mmCIF file of C-alpha atoms in Angstrom:
data_model
loop_
_atom_site.group_PDB
_atom_site.id
_atom_site.type_symbol
_atom_site.label_atom_id
_atom_site.label_comp_id
_atom_site.label_asym_id
_atom_site.label_seq_id
_atom_site.Cartn_x
_atom_site.Cartn_y
_atom_site.Cartn_z
ATOM 1 C CA UNK G 1 -32.420 10.557 22.116
ATOM 2 C CA UNK G 2 -30.002 13.140 20.763
ATOM 3 C CA UNK G 3 -27.086 10.944 21.814
ATOM 4 C CA UNK G 4 -24.009 10.968 19.578
ATOM 5 C CA UNK G 5 -21.467 8.211 19.918
ATOM 6 C CA UNK G 6 -18.065 8.480 18.322
ATOM 7 C CA UNK G 7 -15.392 5.877 17.798
ATOM 8 C CA UNK G 8 -12.065 6.577 19.422
ATOM 9 C CA UNK G 9 -10.639 7.680 16.064
ATOM 10 C CA UNK G 10 -13.201 10.430 15.549
ATOM 11 C CA UNK G 11 -12.612 12.404 18.748
ATOM 12 C CA UNK G 12 -9.046 13.387 17.753
ATOM 13 C CA UNK G 13 -10.286 14.333 14.279
ATOM 14 C CA UNK G 14 -12.473 16.915 16.005
ATOM 15 C CA UNK G 15 -9.657 18.088 18.279
ATOM 16 C CA UNK G 16 -10.762 16.226 21.410
ATOM 17 C CA UNK G 17 -8.838 13.914 23.701
ATOM 18 C CA UNK G 18 -10.312 10.474 24.368
ATOM 19 C CA UNK G 19 -13.565 10.794 26.340
ATOM 20 C CA UNK G 20 -13.639 14.603 26.107
ATOM 21 C CA UNK G 21 -16.552 14.871 23.628
ATOM 22 C CA UNK G 22 -19.860 15.322 25.484
ATOM 23 C CA UNK G 23 -21.736 12.905 23.211
ATOM 24 C CA UNK G 24 -24.816 15.001 22.433
ATOM 25 C CA UNK G 25 -26.299 16.344 19.227
ATOM 26 C CA UNK G 26 -25.924 19.878 20.593
ATOM 27 C CA UNK G 27 -22.232 19.259 21.360
ATOM 28 C CA UNK G 28 -21.772 17.957 17.809
ATOM 29 C CA UNK G 29 -23.399 21.056 16.325
ATOM 30 C CA UNK G 30 -21.071 23.252 18.401
ATOM 31 C CA UNK G 31 -18.130 21.584 16.602
ATOM 32 C CA UNK G 32 -19.407 22.664 13.184
ATOM 33 C CA UNK G 33 -18.334 26.034 11.804
ATOM 34 C CA UNK G 34 -21.193 28.531 12.344
ATOM 35 C CA UNK G 35 -21.472 29.199 8.599
ATOM 36 C CA UNK G 36 -21.990 25.463 7.920
ATOM 37 C CA UNK G 37 -24.359 24.504 10.753
ATOM 38 C CA UNK G 38 -27.609 25.376 8.958
ATOM 39 C CA UNK G 39 -26.608 23.435 5.848
ATOM 40 C CA UNK G 40 -25.596 20.353 7.843
ATOM 41 C CA UNK G 41 -28.794 20.414 9.935
ATOM 42 C CA UNK G 42 -30.880 20.729 6.755
ATOM 43 C CA UNK G 43 -29.077 17.780 5.155
ATOM 44 C CA UNK G 44 -29.386 15.674 8.305
ATOM 45 C CA UNK G 45 -33.110 16.421 8.628
ATOM 46 C CA UNK G 46 -33.633 15.669 4.945
ATOM 47 C CA UNK G 47 -31.927 12.293 5.420
ATOM 48 C CA UNK G 48 -33.994 11.468 8.495
ATOM 49 C CA UNK G 49 -37.406 12.776 7.490
ATOM 50 C CA UNK G 50 -37.365 12.851 3.686
ATOM 51 C CA UNK G 51 -35.123 9.845 2.991
ATOM 52 C CA UNK G 52 -32.672 11.986 1.028
ATOM 53 C CA UNK G 53 -29.044 10.974 0.766
ATOM 54 C CA UNK G 54 -26.561 12.103 3.375
ATOM 55 C CA UNK G 55 -23.521 11.688 1.151
ATOM 56 C CA UNK G 56 -20.328 13.603 0.345
ATOM 57 C CA UNK G 57 -21.191 16.595 2.510
ATOM 58 C CA UNK G 58 -18.311 18.969 3.087
ATOM 59 C CA UNK G 59 -18.250 21.005 6.267
ATOM 60 C CA UNK G 60 -15.821 22.974 8.312
ATOM 61 C CA UNK G 61 -15.351 22.179 11.971
ATOM 62 C CA UNK G 62 -13.690 24.190 14.696
ATOM 63 C CA UNK G 63 -11.491 22.416 17.190
ATOM 64 C CA UNK G 64 -11.652 23.508 20.834
ATOM 65 C CA UNK G 65 -8.336 25.365 20.299
ATOM 66 C CA UNK G 66 -9.839 27.340 17.366
ATOM 67 C CA UNK G 67 -8.223 25.381 14.518
ATOM 68 C CA UNK G 68 -10.494 25.063 11.483
ATOM 69 C CA UNK G 69 -10.551 21.736 9.651
ATOM 70 C CA UNK G 70 -12.573 20.397 6.703
ATOM 71 C CA UNK G 71 -14.547 17.159 6.958
ATOM 72 C CA UNK G 72 -16.368 15.015 4.434
ATOM 73 C CA UNK G 73 -19.444 13.355 5.989
ATOM 74 C CA UNK G 74 -21.503 10.386 4.834
ATOM 75 C CA UNK G 75 -24.270 8.630 6.722
ATOM 76 C CA UNK G 76 -27.128 6.163 6.587
ATOM 77 C CA UNK G 77 -30.390 6.404 8.511
ATOM 78 C CA UNK G 78 -31.760 3.190 9.973
ATOM 79 C CA UNK G 79 -35.472 2.693 10.652
ATOM 80 C CA UNK G 80 -37.413 0.502 13.053
ATOM 81 C CA UNK G 81 -40.110 -2.016 12.118
ATOM 82 C CA UNK G 82 -42.652 0.843 11.935
ATOM 83 C CA UNK G 83 -40.378 2.618 9.422
ATOM 84 C CA UNK G 84 -39.539 5.382 11.895
ATOM 85 C CA UNK G 85 -35.960 6.644 11.944
ATOM 86 C CA UNK G 86 -34.227 5.395 15.074
ATOM 87 C CA UNK G 87 -30.501 5.863 14.463
ATOM 88 C CA UNK G 88 -27.903 7.001 12.016
ATOM 89 C CA UNK G 89 -24.457 5.651 11.371
ATOM 90 C CA UNK G 90 -21.932 7.777 9.592
ATOM 91 C CA UNK G 91 -18.323 8.317 8.755
ATOM 92 C CA UNK G 92 -16.211 11.419 8.450
ATOM 93 C CA UNK G 93 -12.970 11.974 6.647
ATOM 94 C CA UNK G 94 -10.585 14.847 7.280
ATOM 95 C CA UNK G 95 -10.158 16.530 3.885
ATOM 96 C CA UNK G 96 -8.319 19.614 5.115
ATOM 97 C CA UNK G 97 -5.204 18.799 3.127
ATOM 98 C CA UNK G 98 -7.184 18.331 -0.106
ATOM 99 C CA UNK G 99 -9.039 21.625 0.461
ATOM 100 C CA UNK G 100 -5.714 23.384 1.076
ATOM 101 C CA UNK G 101 -4.347 22.007 -2.200
ATOM 102 C CA UNK G 102 -7.514 23.042 -4.040
ATOM 103 C CA UNK G 103 -7.125 26.577 -2.689
ATOM 104 C CA UNK G 104 -3.469 26.674 -3.723
ATOM 105 C CA UNK G 105 -4.420 25.586 -7.242
ATOM 106 C CA UNK G 106 -7.091 28.306 -7.427
ATOM 107 C CA UNK G 107 -4.621 30.939 -6.237
ATOM 108 C CA UNK G 108 -1.959 29.687 -8.651
ATOM 109 C CA UNK G 109 -4.438 29.783 -11.518
ATOM 110 C CA UNK G 110 -5.338 33.394 -10.645
ATOM 111 C CA UNK G 111 -1.652 34.345 -10.641
ATOM 112 C CA UNK G 112 -1.045 32.581 -13.945
ATOM 113 C CA UNK G 113 -4.070 34.290 -15.498
ATOM 114 C CA UNK G 114 -2.845 37.688 -14.320
ATOM 115 C CA UNK G 115 0.663 36.953 -15.588
ATOM 116 C CA UNK G 116 -0.698 35.998 -19.019
ATOM 117 C CA UNK G 117 -2.679 39.249 -19.147
ATOM 118 C CA UNK G 118 0.306 41.382 -18.219
ATOM 119 C CA UNK G 119 2.542 39.558 -20.696
ATOM 120 C CA UNK G 120 -0.191 39.662 -23.360
ATOM 121 C CA UNK G 121 0.077 35.914 -23.861
ATOM 122 C CA UNK G 122 -2.863 33.666 -24.666
ATOM 123 C CA UNK G 123 -3.096 30.022 -23.744
ATOM 124 C CA UNK G 124 -4.430 27.157 -25.806
ATOM 125 C CA UNK G 125 -4.093 23.428 -25.862
ATOM 126 C CA UNK G 126 -5.051 20.770 -28.357
ATOM 127 C CA UNK G 127 -6.419 17.323 -27.484
ATOM 128 C CA UNK G 128 -5.486 15.058 -30.381
ATOM 129 C CA UNK G 129 -7.865 12.242 -29.437
ATOM 130 C CA UNK G 130 -10.960 14.434 -29.297
ATOM 131 C CA UNK G 131 -9.770 16.909 -31.961
ATOM 132 C CA UNK G 132 -10.561 19.801 -29.627
ATOM 133 C CA UNK G 133 -8.767 23.057 -29.038
ATOM 134 C CA UNK G 134 -9.231 24.647 -25.621
ATOM 135 C CA UNK G 135 -8.607 28.372 -25.159
ATOM 136 C CA UNK G 136 -8.526 30.822 -22.270
ATOM 137 C CA UNK G 137 -10.070 34.294 -22.154
ATOM 138 C CA UNK G 138 -6.698 35.940 -22.700
ATOM 139 C CA UNK G 139 -6.291 34.089 -26.003
ATOM 140 C CA UNK G 140 -9.630 35.461 -27.183
ATOM 141 C CA UNK G 141 -8.800 38.908 -25.858
ATOM 142 C CA UNK G 142 -5.686 39.015 -28.024
ATOM 143 C CA UNK G 143 -7.905 38.270 -31.043
ATOM 144 C CA UNK G 144 -10.357 40.971 -29.887
ATOM 145 C CA UNK G 145 -13.218 38.491 -29.599
ATOM 146 C CA UNK G 146 -14.896 36.631 -26.743
ATOM 147 C CA UNK G 147 -15.507 32.940 -26.135
ATOM 148 C CA UNK G 148 -19.224 33.639 -26.435
ATOM 149 C CA UNK G 149 -18.770 35.094 -29.919
ATOM 150 C CA UNK G 150 -17.102 31.916 -31.204
ATOM 151 C CA UNK G 151 -19.221 29.401 -29.304
ATOM 152 C CA UNK G 152 -17.201 28.670 -26.185
ATOM 153 C CA UNK G 153 -13.782 27.690 -24.931
ATOM 154 C CA UNK G 154 -13.569 24.472 -26.935
ATOM 155 C CA UNK G 155 -13.758 23.933 -30.673
ATOM 156 C CA UNK G 156 -12.719 21.405 -33.283
ATOM 157 C CA UNK G 157 -9.629 21.987 -35.385
ATOM 158 C CA UNK G 158 -11.891 22.612 -38.395
ATOM 159 C CA UNK G 159 -13.785 25.408 -36.595
ATOM 160 C CA UNK G 160 -10.476 26.772 -35.298
ATOM 161 C CA UNK G 161 -8.988 26.885 -38.799
ATOM 162 C CA UNK G 162 -12.123 28.501 -40.224
ATOM 163 C CA UNK G 163 -12.488 31.175 -37.543
ATOM 164 C CA UNK G 164 -9.116 31.971 -35.995
ATOM 165 C CA UNK G 165 -6.511 31.281 -38.672
ATOM 166 C CA UNK G 166 -5.742 33.580 -41.583
ATOM 167 C CA UNK G 167 -7.380 32.028 -44.683
ATOM 168 C CA UNK G 168 -4.071 31.698 -46.499
ATOM 169 C CA UNK G 169 -2.607 29.818 -43.491
ATOM 170 C CA UNK G 170 -5.607 27.537 -42.963
ATOM 171 C CA UNK G 171 -4.294 24.646 -45.097
ATOM 172 C CA UNK G 172 -0.853 24.776 -43.443
ATOM 173 C CA UNK G 173 -2.387 24.693 -39.965
ATOM 174 C CA UNK G 174 -4.760 21.883 -40.975
ATOM 175 C CA UNK G 175 -1.890 19.795 -42.340
ATOM 176 C CA UNK G 176 0.177 20.367 -39.189
ATOM 177 C CA UNK G 177 -2.701 19.248 -36.980
ATOM 178 C CA UNK G 178 -3.293 15.971 -38.809
ATOM 179 C CA UNK G 179 0.330 14.857 -39.248
#
């Protein structure tokens, strides 16, 4: 029928007052950010007609006042006795705060990476339990090599000692790692 029914908790999540949402599929699509509409319609159609999952879908919405929010959508398609889709029930979760934090972490990481480059400082860490060193590009740059040349960003302490430690220091580094 193209009818969309929302619980009273969903309308405010989409920036509407109680009873303000028109309750149609078209009205719902108008809430979705224009860059995300095609993706969401494809996923919805795939759930309805191809029995694909409609799970953990992230989309932006635009409130009537222009505010952009992020939602996480999950849904289940129900079928009648002839196995034809006749309704869908779903949930949405406002994940705007999580997306904001993710963006802040990305921006902070970019700043840290730039700071390390300017300061000519490389970063590494060692996971004792897995016996793995993890390096960043700046660390490799200081050694005038690339991660690709040594097989990636992670390596065992043995490979580290063989490839990135002066031979005469290899035993000292190995002993320090295993103490």
